[in-house]
Amino acid sequence: MPRPDAEPRHRTRGSDPGPRTTDHGPLGGRHERPDARAKVAGSTRYVGDLSLPGMLHAGVAVAPIASARVLALDTAAARAVDGVEAVVTAAALPGANLVGVIFPDQPLLAADRVRMVGDRLALVAARTPEAAWRAARLVEATLEPLPAVHDPVAALVPGAPLVHDGGNLVRTFQVARGDAGRRSADVVVEALYHVGGQEHAYLEPQGCLAIPEGRSRITIIASCQCPFYVQQAVARVLGLPLAAVRVEQAPTGGGFGGKEDYPSEPAACAAVLAFATGRPVRFVLPRELDMQVSTKRHAMVVRHRWGADRNGRLRFAEVDAVLDAGAYVGISTVVAERANVSAIGPYDVPNVHVRTRIAYTNNLFGGAFRGFGAPQVTWAAEATIDRLARAVGLDPLEFRRRNLLDDHRRRICTGQLLRRPVLARECLDRAATLAGWDEFHARPRAADTATREGMGIALALYGCNLHHGGQRLDRSSAVVILQADGSVVVRVGLTEIGQGNLVACQTIAAQALGVDPTAVQVWQPDTTTVADSGPTVASRGAHASGMAILDAVRRLRTRLDPVAAELLGCRREQVELAAGRARVAGEPDRSVTIAQVAAELAARRIEAIATGWYRSRPRRFDAATGEGEPYEFYAVACHVARVAVDRDLGVVRVEEVSAAHDVGRVIHRDALEGQIQGGVVQGVGWGTTERLALDHGRLVNPSFTDYLIPTFADAPKVNIAIVESDGAGGPFGAKGVGEPALIPAAAAVRNAVVAALGVELDALPLVPPAIVAALGDAHPFAWVAEEEHEHVRSETVAPGR
Amino acid sequence: MADRITITLTLNGERRSFETAPGRRLLDLVRDDAGLVGAKEGCGAGECGACTVLLDGAPVASCLVLAASADGHEVVTVEGLGRAGALHPFQETLVTHGGVQCGFCTPGIAVTGAAVLARGGDAADHARLLAGNLCRCTGYAKVVEALDDAAAKEAADAPA
Ligand code: FES
Ligand code: FES
């Protein structure tokens, strides 16, 4: 069997099955995911599948308009509904009326003021879901409409209606580096991009189950990414110490960031109702309400002024971005922090001025979403790069090659020097080759047909794990227990939400202990079994839990190795663990099974449990200038998209996306490919069809019929090139991939569509009316679309590339 | 209208009767009355396919079917796809091809895919035939590979 380190350093997915579980362990292989069999059999129990004796169902009454004063709330009719056990308004909360993660700006229940559609007015618990929702609809709110603001740029103009008393500007981030070169640019491109938001559309709606024990403590079982966030929120609204709130993560039917911050809110609601009634309360959001009230990817407005010299070298980049926080900050500051330092991509630019402002509006509030502010600014940056390439007359690949960071030019936006190797060019070449870039452009393409083909490229530089600003959260806990039969229990604080954290943790533990992965059981997180491990976000799940597992294994081995050495008759330093055995290094025939060692530990009553801990390396970062080390290390991704655009209908069909990813080291090959395939398709959906249609802050398309996510029939083919390298910081050298998989996809599609049509497109998503409007006079129905899409400017570019 | 009605159907090969409210959806009957919670409610509006079951062999969105209309018919849920304690061949290939991530769409996809296999036909149509089932995690590729593989295995096993 090939050993992973004996294989070529950069590998492409083909029919290659990857290394199997053998002597070198499961790392990089494709063994079965531990959660797959139960899931295909339909026996995995999601929170909506759980019920308990006496359990009640929650419903919620929400505000139908975006800005209002609450004059009165009448709950009499709701209380009279048969089966209703409790109706709770702000006045009846046991603890703080507060669910904001970072800023204390969001009440659990609106008391006097409504700031967005979906603000909660009253909670209901009833014996059936039907009764709960009927009662919720009967809550009568007398609302006095107030002026509202729905445009984040307008919100920052003096005199705009105030969403909160302190003003609409929440915070400003910036990077200011260099200056002098700005005047030496030969070509300057200015552009204004309107980048839309996105609905997560996880297939399982938000849900949780609250189980009270008197009024002294409570268990929450929740569909969530961050059990520790839920724990904090519930403790605060109930007025309980953290230790009295136990949060167990239920198997979670997708998250993508949508179950990072938001689940704290339904959990707090269910907890309040559980305490009010003394009974278990299950709260599952119906799809339409889930889409209407949950957080979204932030819409952003991004203004660019970038310059290059005539040789195609970037001279300066000025970026001015405004992020629509919606009515509450939620985690917008952290999203803006990432957007701010991701604004110029993986390019070497001597002079950089970036400003990112966060504006309150009366829109639905923004939250975490795969990519976390980076996809929006990447979309803008890659559009501008293509414009500059055209302006200096260079092929988009060649223009990028001249400016990409590499082993010699390693200074990113913030001035931080990247660790070697910097694999941007490698990724570009691999993606371009997979896509057949040269062949595509050598082929003649018809210019007189309704369907036009195009190819576009985009790259992303992704800061792995949490930003400097969130460093206090960047730690993680693990527990490893060696059972008497040699099987292993692993507990971690980070969650499986579909992305493959269970299989990643299983692989890492099995690799470190030299056992078969089937000997390792990783259990869903529970806040009473591990210490606060921060959130499962920022593509940090496998990294942070993996590092903690490795630490736990190291500590366990301080007790295991001496016993094994005694059984083997060797020194403890000679003990190695592999292929399910403890053996003498260099003498594989002298071995005992791990099960024998485990039995011996049990017989001697030696502690067979160990905890592990991980925290990120401290870094230097100056928030005022934006200079320093926002992230510990980085991953690069390059996507090439091939599209066919129907000019008459304005319909974009994405045929193929070729994705090259610098992943450090593969942990589990199927999970890695699954992340890339899923991320690309989600990014393509965002870029093309997923339009959040807001009317005065109300989502008018909260259904899968009207909000179009990609289906089996329209998902592009995804080609994958995996670039491995030595020296990354994660477990066995792995880097996160969950978000890089999405970030450049929509930008590559945009550039492909521009290449196909020969007009610039500056608003995302590329829905048919936007395409038709951009075609301007060239399209018979242009006037219809232009009225709807006033920001879509038509600007003709040179045909071809 | 009567308060309760009796519905008798064949559920996963077993003849069963349920006393239930007349307006009940087949999805509720299966999940709440029969306790078979494999079928999921992703939308309740016929849009996502997570609730798919077989009604007389044809895949239907059980959130859109009145339970009463299944009276006298045959219903198969994800729990009833396999034979003799083993997974259905498509369930098996979903596992081996890594076609499962969060798993919430998976029961519905397994049921639809089983119906596609039973019908036979061209593997080139697989993606189109599965298009009534949404998945937000996988990007679909490994699911289609799994169905192709199950179809190929079935063709290889079929008596010549
Ligand atoms: S729940 Fe029936 S189709 Fe979505
Ligand atoms: S696996 Fe998550 S929706 Fe399909």
mmCIF file of C-alpha atoms in Angstrom, chain A residues 153-315:
data_model
loop_
_atom_site.group_PDB
_atom_site.id
_atom_site.type_symbol
_atom_site.label_atom_id
_atom_site.label_comp_id
_atom_site.label_asym_id
_atom_site.label_seq_id
_atom_site.Cartn_x
_atom_site.Cartn_y
_atom_site.Cartn_z
ATOM 1 C CA VAL A 153 -25.510 53.315 2.502
ATOM 2 C CA ALA A 154 -28.498 55.574 3.076
ATOM 3 C CA ALA A 155 -28.537 54.483 6.716
ATOM 4 C CA LEU A 156 -25.148 56.143 7.220
ATOM 5 C CA VAL A 157 -26.287 59.518 5.887
ATOM 6 C CA PRO A 158 -27.045 62.010 8.652
ATOM 7 C CA GLY A 159 -30.760 62.313 9.216
ATOM 8 C CA ALA A 160 -31.532 58.696 8.323
ATOM 9 C CA PRO A 161 -34.085 57.036 10.603
ATOM 10 C CA LEU A 162 -32.249 55.612 13.602
ATOM 11 C CA VAL A 163 -32.516 51.881 14.179
ATOM 12 C CA HIS A 164 -30.927 52.188 17.631
ATOM 13 C CA ASP A 165 -30.424 55.351 19.639
ATOM 14 C CA GLY A 166 -26.658 55.401 19.314
ATOM 15 C CA GLY A 167 -26.711 55.922 15.520
ATOM 16 C CA ASN A 168 -26.610 53.571 12.554
ATOM 17 C CA LEU A 169 -22.851 53.286 12.217
ATOM 18 C CA VAL A 170 -21.984 50.245 14.290
ATOM 19 C CA ARG A 171 -18.264 50.092 13.677
ATOM 20 C CA THR A 172 -15.531 50.820 11.176
ATOM 21 C CA PHE A 173 -12.570 48.586 10.375
ATOM 22 C CA GLN A 174 -9.684 49.591 8.221
ATOM 23 C CA VAL A 175 -6.346 48.717 6.775
ATOM 24 C CA ALA A 176 -4.031 51.540 5.713
ATOM 25 C CA ARG A 177 -0.700 50.392 4.350
ATOM 26 C CA GLY A 178 1.614 52.287 2.004
ATOM 27 C CA ASP A 179 0.568 55.248 -0.094
ATOM 28 C CA ALA A 180 3.339 56.675 -2.265
ATOM 29 C CA GLY A 181 2.860 54.376 -5.245
ATOM 30 C CA ARG A 182 -0.688 55.408 -5.862
ATOM 31 C CA ARG A 183 0.090 58.003 -8.479
ATOM 32 C CA SER A 184 2.307 55.708 -10.515
ATOM 33 C CA ALA A 185 -0.594 53.651 -11.838
ATOM 34 C CA ASP A 186 -1.125 53.661 -15.603
ATOM 35 C CA VAL A 187 -4.652 52.335 -15.481
ATOM 36 C CA VAL A 188 -7.225 52.939 -12.801
ATOM 37 C CA VAL A 189 -10.507 51.070 -12.463
ATOM 38 C CA GLU A 190 -13.405 52.366 -10.430
ATOM 39 C CA ALA A 191 -16.455 50.248 -9.757
ATOM 40 C CA LEU A 192 -19.400 49.956 -7.405
ATOM 41 C CA TYR A 193 -20.640 46.488 -6.541
ATOM 42 C CA HIS A 194 -23.932 45.521 -4.939
ATOM 43 C CA VAL A 195 -23.499 42.069 -3.491
ATOM 44 C CA GLY A 196 -26.673 40.422 -2.237
ATOM 45 C CA GLY A 197 -27.257 38.274 0.813
ATOM 46 C CA GLN A 198 -28.095 34.584 0.993
ATOM 47 C CA GLU A 199 -30.413 32.266 2.853
ATOM 48 C CA HIS A 200 -28.724 29.226 4.382
ATOM 49 C CA ALA A 201 -31.492 26.846 3.366
ATOM 50 C CA TYR A 202 -30.233 24.045 5.599
ATOM 51 C CA LEU A 203 -32.669 21.214 4.962
ATOM 52 C CA GLU A 204 -33.530 20.796 8.638
ATOM 53 C CA PRO A 205 -35.226 23.901 10.017
ATOM 54 C CA GLN A 206 -34.088 25.424 13.308
ATOM 55 C CA GLY A 207 -35.219 23.381 16.287
ATOM 56 C CA CYS A 208 -34.585 22.486 19.902
ATOM 57 C CA LEU A 209 -36.054 20.704 22.895
ATOM 58 C CA ALA A 210 -35.890 22.188 26.397
ATOM 59 C CA ILE A 211 -36.228 19.836 29.367
ATOM 60 C CA PRO A 212 -36.529 21.588 32.733
ATOM 61 C CA GLU A 213 -35.640 20.113 36.099
ATOM 62 C CA GLY A 214 -37.809 22.182 38.377
ATOM 63 C CA ARG A 215 -36.595 25.736 38.185
ATOM 64 C CA SER A 216 -33.060 24.916 39.139
ATOM 65 C CA ARG A 217 -31.614 23.543 35.964
ATOM 66 C CA ILE A 218 -32.337 22.653 32.375
ATOM 67 C CA THR A 219 -31.193 20.473 29.489
ATOM 68 C CA ILE A 220 -31.396 21.782 25.939
ATOM 69 C CA ILE A 221 -31.111 19.443 22.972
ATOM 70 C CA ALA A 222 -30.555 21.630 19.950
ATOM 71 C CA SER A 223 -29.862 21.561 16.256
ATOM 72 C CA CYS A 224 -26.874 23.864 16.403
ATOM 73 C CA GLN A 225 -23.253 24.529 15.584
ATOM 74 C CA CYS A 226 -22.304 26.136 18.885
ATOM 75 C CA PRO A 227 -23.640 24.464 22.033
ATOM 76 C CA PHE A 228 -21.629 26.863 24.188
ATOM 77 C CA TYR A 229 -23.344 29.898 22.654
ATOM 78 C CA VAL A 230 -26.698 28.285 23.344
ATOM 79 C CA GLN A 231 -25.634 27.562 26.917
ATOM 80 C CA GLN A 232 -24.705 31.211 27.496
ATOM 81 C CA ALA A 233 -27.921 32.545 25.978
ATOM 82 C CA VAL A 234 -30.148 30.207 27.956
ATOM 83 C CA ALA A 235 -28.316 30.893 31.226
ATOM 84 C CA ARG A 236 -28.787 34.623 30.687
ATOM 85 C CA VAL A 237 -32.513 34.596 29.941
ATOM 86 C CA LEU A 238 -33.252 32.176 32.772
ATOM 87 C CA GLY A 239 -30.897 33.863 35.221
ATOM 88 C CA LEU A 240 -29.055 30.593 35.887
ATOM 89 C CA PRO A 241 -25.358 29.856 36.291
ATOM 90 C CA LEU A 242 -23.730 28.264 33.252
ATOM 91 C CA ALA A 243 -23.278 24.994 35.128
ATOM 92 C CA ALA A 244 -27.049 24.650 35.492
ATOM 93 C CA VAL A 245 -27.572 24.691 31.746
ATOM 94 C CA ARG A 246 -26.651 21.565 29.869
ATOM 95 C CA VAL A 247 -26.683 21.750 26.083
ATOM 96 C CA GLU A 248 -26.474 18.627 24.043
ATOM 97 C CA GLN A 249 -26.120 18.996 20.319
ATOM 98 C CA ALA A 250 -28.706 16.996 18.411
ATOM 99 C CA PRO A 251 -27.731 15.530 15.059
ATOM 100 C CA THR A 252 -27.917 18.675 12.976
ATOM 101 C CA GLY A 253 -29.379 18.819 9.501
ATOM 102 C CA GLY A 254 -27.050 21.384 7.997
ATOM 103 C CA GLY A 255 -25.801 24.706 9.314
ATOM 104 C CA PHE A 256 -23.517 26.658 6.975
ATOM 105 C CA GLY A 257 -23.302 29.348 9.654
ATOM 106 C CA GLY A 258 -27.082 29.554 10.008
ATOM 107 C CA LYS A 259 -26.825 27.448 13.140
ATOM 108 C CA GLU A 260 -23.939 29.360 14.638
ATOM 109 C CA ASP A 261 -25.514 32.388 16.263
ATOM 110 C CA TYR A 262 -29.221 31.998 15.535
ATOM 111 C CA PRO A 263 -30.071 28.783 17.482
ATOM 112 C CA SER A 264 -29.492 30.626 20.752
ATOM 113 C CA GLU A 265 -32.742 32.456 20.084
ATOM 114 C CA PRO A 266 -35.153 29.529 19.666
ATOM 115 C CA ALA A 267 -33.341 27.778 22.527
ATOM 116 C CA ALA A 268 -33.877 30.767 24.786
ATOM 117 C CA CYS A 269 -37.558 30.811 23.781
ATOM 118 C CA ALA A 270 -38.036 27.105 24.491
ATOM 119 C CA ALA A 271 -36.189 27.452 27.799
ATOM 120 C CA VAL A 272 -38.408 30.311 28.924
ATOM 121 C CA LEU A 273 -41.529 28.324 28.046
ATOM 122 C CA ALA A 274 -40.173 25.204 29.753
ATOM 123 C CA PHE A 275 -39.647 27.169 32.960
ATOM 124 C CA ALA A 276 -43.053 28.837 32.632
ATOM 125 C CA THR A 277 -44.851 25.480 32.309
ATOM 126 C CA GLY A 278 -42.530 23.091 34.104
ATOM 127 C CA ARG A 279 -42.756 20.787 31.079
ATOM 128 C CA PRO A 280 -40.482 19.848 28.198
ATOM 129 C CA VAL A 281 -40.994 22.169 25.246
ATOM 130 C CA ARG A 282 -40.054 21.420 21.662
ATOM 131 C CA PHE A 283 -39.658 24.303 19.271
ATOM 132 C CA VAL A 284 -39.272 23.574 15.574
ATOM 133 C CA LEU A 285 -39.622 26.467 13.150
ATOM 134 C CA PRO A 286 -41.838 25.931 10.126
ATOM 135 C CA ARG A 287 -39.839 26.517 6.937
ATOM 136 C CA GLU A 288 -41.515 29.753 5.911
ATOM 137 C CA LEU A 289 -40.990 31.350 9.311
ATOM 138 C CA ASP A 290 -37.457 30.001 9.496
ATOM 139 C CA MET A 291 -36.610 31.708 6.214
ATOM 140 C CA GLN A 292 -38.438 34.872 7.208
ATOM 141 C CA VAL A 293 -36.820 35.451 10.591
ATOM 142 C CA SER A 294 -33.451 33.713 10.716
ATOM 143 C CA THR A 295 -30.129 35.411 9.943
ATOM 144 C CA LYS A 296 -28.829 35.775 6.402
ATOM 145 C CA ARG A 297 -25.528 36.280 4.637
ATOM 146 C CA HIS A 298 -24.855 40.029 4.802
ATOM 147 C CA ALA A 299 -25.618 42.113 1.756
ATOM 148 C CA MET A 300 -22.702 44.442 1.024
ATOM 149 C CA VAL A 301 -22.035 47.496 -1.096
ATOM 150 C CA VAL A 302 -18.404 47.611 -2.170
ATOM 151 C CA ARG A 303 -16.747 50.587 -3.880
ATOM 152 C CA HIS A 304 -13.394 50.033 -5.589
ATOM 153 C CA ARG A 305 -10.621 52.206 -6.967
ATOM 154 C CA TRP A 306 -7.670 50.038 -8.001
ATOM 155 C CA GLY A 307 -4.659 50.845 -10.139
ATOM 156 C CA ALA A 308 -2.029 48.899 -12.075
ATOM 157 C CA ASP A 309 0.983 49.807 -14.179
ATOM 158 C CA ARG A 310 1.157 49.057 -17.885
ATOM 159 C CA ASN A 311 3.079 45.848 -17.211
ATOM 160 C CA GLY A 312 0.112 44.553 -15.318
ATOM 161 C CA ARG A 313 1.471 44.961 -11.789
ATOM 162 C CA LEU A 314 -1.006 46.114 -9.183
ATOM 163 C CA ARG A 315 -0.012 49.464 -7.667
#
